[in-house]
């Protein structure tokens, strides 16, 4: 019997709608974010260690995980708080530069957002998560000059000045 490698056919499961909440610490200038499935976005101020976190903004968002229809492998995207479409707001940003590399194609660049928007701990979205998201969103593309590229948020020049559209519904990707 030969060991065959699965050609994954990813599907969404464990889909949750809610809000991407962004908080800032006025003491250190740090930014964090988290996903909340509450019907109303939480806006409480609180102290945590040396930080005093205050509500900055919120966006409708969704979270999901991916599962292969063939082999049933699951990829849990717990480190992804939301996906955001890059609107190419800053030519000095590495996400903008990534979109420039695909000018001959109709590429849409999405940023996978993690919880620590300042990346103080140098952690971000897992390579497995980024690779699986790219496989999922580009599966079945019939046009070779059109694709969707997902990159980690640590490529952004500035979390505070980055402009984009947070994905609030998986159907929005069908527009591209």
Coordinates of C-alpha atoms in Angstrom, one line a residue:
X1 CA 0.0 0.0 0.0
X2 CA 1.4 3.4 -1.0
X3 CA 1.2 6.5 1.2
X4 CA -0.5 9.1 -1.0
X5 CA -0.3 12.7 -0.1
X6 CA -3.8 14.3 0.1
X7 CA -4.5 17.1 -2.4
X8 CA -6.5 19.1 0.2
X9 CA -9.9 20.4 -0.6
X10 CA -10.4 22.9 2.2
X11 CA -13.8 24.0 3.5
X12 CA -14.8 26.4 6.2
X13 CA -16.1 25.0 9.5
X14 CA -16.6 26.5 13.0
X15 CA -17.6 29.9 11.5
X16 CA -18.3 32.7 14.0
X17 CA -19.5 36.2 13.4
X18 CA -18.6 39.0 15.7
X19 CA -16.2 41.9 16.1
X20 CA -12.5 42.6 15.8
X21 CA -11.8 44.8 18.9
X22 CA -8.7 47.0 18.9
X23 CA -7.4 48.4 22.2
X24 CA -4.6 50.7 23.0
X25 CA -2.4 51.3 26.1
X26 CA -1.9 55.0 26.7
X27 CA 1.1 54.3 28.9
X28 CA 3.2 52.4 26.3
X29 CA 1.4 53.2 23.0
X30 CA 0.9 49.4 22.4
X31 CA -2.0 47.9 20.5
X32 CA -3.7 44.6 20.9
X33 CA -6.8 43.1 19.3
X34 CA -9.1 40.3 19.9
X35 CA -12.2 38.7 18.4
X36 CA -15.5 39.0 20.3
X37 CA -18.6 37.0 19.4
X38 CA -20.7 39.2 21.8
X39 CA -23.8 40.9 20.2
X40 CA -22.4 44.3 21.2
X41 CA -18.6 45.0 21.0
X42 CA -17.1 45.4 24.5
X43 CA -15.6 48.8 25.3
X44 CA -14.4 48.4 28.8
X45 CA -11.1 50.0 30.1
X46 CA -9.0 47.8 32.3
X47 CA -5.5 47.4 33.8
X48 CA -3.3 44.4 33.0
X49 CA 0.2 44.4 34.5
X50 CA 1.9 47.6 33.4
X51 CA -0.7 48.3 30.7
X52 CA -4.0 50.3 30.8
X53 CA -6.0 49.1 27.9
X54 CA -8.8 51.3 26.4
X55 CA -11.1 50.7 23.5
X56 CA -9.9 52.2 20.2
X57 CA -12.1 50.8 17.5
X58 CA -14.1 47.8 16.4
X59 CA -15.0 46.2 13.1
X60 CA -17.5 43.6 12.1
X61 CA -15.5 40.4 11.5
X62 CA -15.7 36.7 11.3
X63 CA -13.5 33.8 12.4
X64 CA -13.4 30.3 11.0
X65 CA -11.3 27.2 10.8
X66 CA -10.6 25.0 7.8
X67 CA -11.1 21.3 7.2
X68 CA -10.1 19.1 4.3
X69 CA -13.1 17.3 2.7
X70 CA -10.9 14.4 1.6
X71 CA -8.7 13.5 4.6
X72 CA -10.6 15.4 7.3
X73 CA -7.4 17.2 8.5
X74 CA -8.3 20.3 10.4
X75 CA -6.4 23.6 10.6
X76 CA -7.5 25.7 13.6
X77 CA -6.8 29.4 12.9
X78 CA -6.9 30.5 16.6
X79 CA -4.1 33.0 16.0
X80 CA -6.1 34.8 13.2
X81 CA -8.4 37.4 14.7
X82 CA -9.6 38.6 11.3
X83 CA -8.8 39.0 7.6
X84 CA -8.4 42.4 6.1
X85 CA -8.3 43.4 2.4
X86 CA -5.3 45.6 1.7
X87 CA -6.3 48.9 0.1
X88 CA -2.8 49.9 -0.8
X89 CA -2.6 52.9 1.5
X90 CA 1.2 53.2 2.0
X91 CA 3.8 52.5 -0.7
X92 CA 6.4 51.9 2.0
X93 CA 4.5 49.0 3.5
X94 CA 5.6 45.5 2.7
X95 CA 2.0 44.4 2.1
X96 CA 1.7 47.1 -0.6
X97 CA 5.0 45.9 -2.0
X98 CA 3.7 42.4 -2.1
X99 CA 0.7 43.6 -4.2
X100 CA 3.1 45.4 -6.5
X101 CA 4.8 42.1 -7.2
X102 CA 1.6 40.8 -8.7
X103 CA 0.8 43.7 -11.0
X104 CA 0.5 41.5 -14.1
X105 CA -2.1 39.5 -12.3
X106 CA -5.4 40.6 -10.7
X107 CA -4.2 39.8 -7.2
X108 CA -6.1 40.7 -4.1
X109 CA -3.9 40.9 -1.0
X110 CA -5.5 40.0 2.4
X111 CA -3.7 40.5 5.7
X112 CA -4.3 37.9 8.4
X113 CA -4.5 39.9 11.6
X114 CA -3.1 38.5 14.9
X115 CA -3.8 39.7 18.4
X116 CA -0.6 41.5 19.1
X117 CA -0.7 44.3 16.5
X118 CA 2.6 45.7 17.7
X119 CA 4.4 42.3 17.4
X120 CA 6.4 42.9 20.6
X121 CA 6.8 39.2 21.1
X122 CA 7.7 38.7 17.4
X123 CA 4.9 36.2 17.1
X124 CA 2.3 36.4 14.3
X125 CA 0.2 34.0 12.3
X126 CA 1.6 30.5 11.8
X127 CA 3.1 29.6 8.5
X128 CA 0.7 26.6 8.3
X129 CA -2.2 29.0 8.8
X130 CA -1.0 31.3 6.0
X131 CA -0.3 28.4 3.6
X132 CA -3.7 26.8 4.3
X133 CA -5.6 30.1 3.8
X134 CA -3.8 30.7 0.5
X135 CA -4.7 27.1 -0.6
X136 CA -8.3 27.6 0.4
X137 CA -8.9 31.0 -1.3
X138 CA -7.1 30.0 -4.5
X139 CA -8.6 26.5 -5.0
X140 CA -10.6 26.1 -8.1
X141 CA -9.4 29.4 -9.7
X142 CA -10.3 29.1 -13.4
X143 CA -8.4 32.3 -14.4
X144 CA -4.6 32.0 -14.1
X145 CA -4.1 35.7 -14.0
X146 CA -6.4 36.1 -10.9
X147 CA -5.6 35.1 -7.3
X148 CA -5.9 36.0 -3.7
X149 CA -2.8 36.2 -1.5
X150 CA -2.9 36.1 2.3
X151 CA 0.1 37.5 4.2
X152 CA 0.7 37.9 7.9
X153 CA 0.1 41.2 9.6
X154 CA 3.7 41.6 10.7
X155 CA 4.4 42.8 7.1
X156 CA 2.4 46.0 7.7
X157 CA 4.4 49.2 8.2
X158 CA 2.0 50.6 10.8
X159 CA -1.0 49.0 12.5
X160 CA -2.2 52.5 13.5
X161 CA -2.1 53.9 10.0
X162 CA -3.0 50.8 8.0
X163 CA -6.3 51.1 6.1
X164 CA -8.2 48.1 4.8
X165 CA -11.5 46.4 4.8
X166 CA -12.0 43.7 7.4
X167 CA -13.7 40.6 6.1
X168 CA -17.1 40.4 7.7
X169 CA -18.5 37.5 5.7
X170 CA -16.8 34.7 3.8
X171 CA -19.0 35.5 0.8
X172 CA -17.1 38.7 0.3
X173 CA -14.2 36.8 -1.2
X174 CA -16.5 35.7 -4.0
X175 CA -16.4 39.2 -5.3
X176 CA -12.9 39.1 -6.4

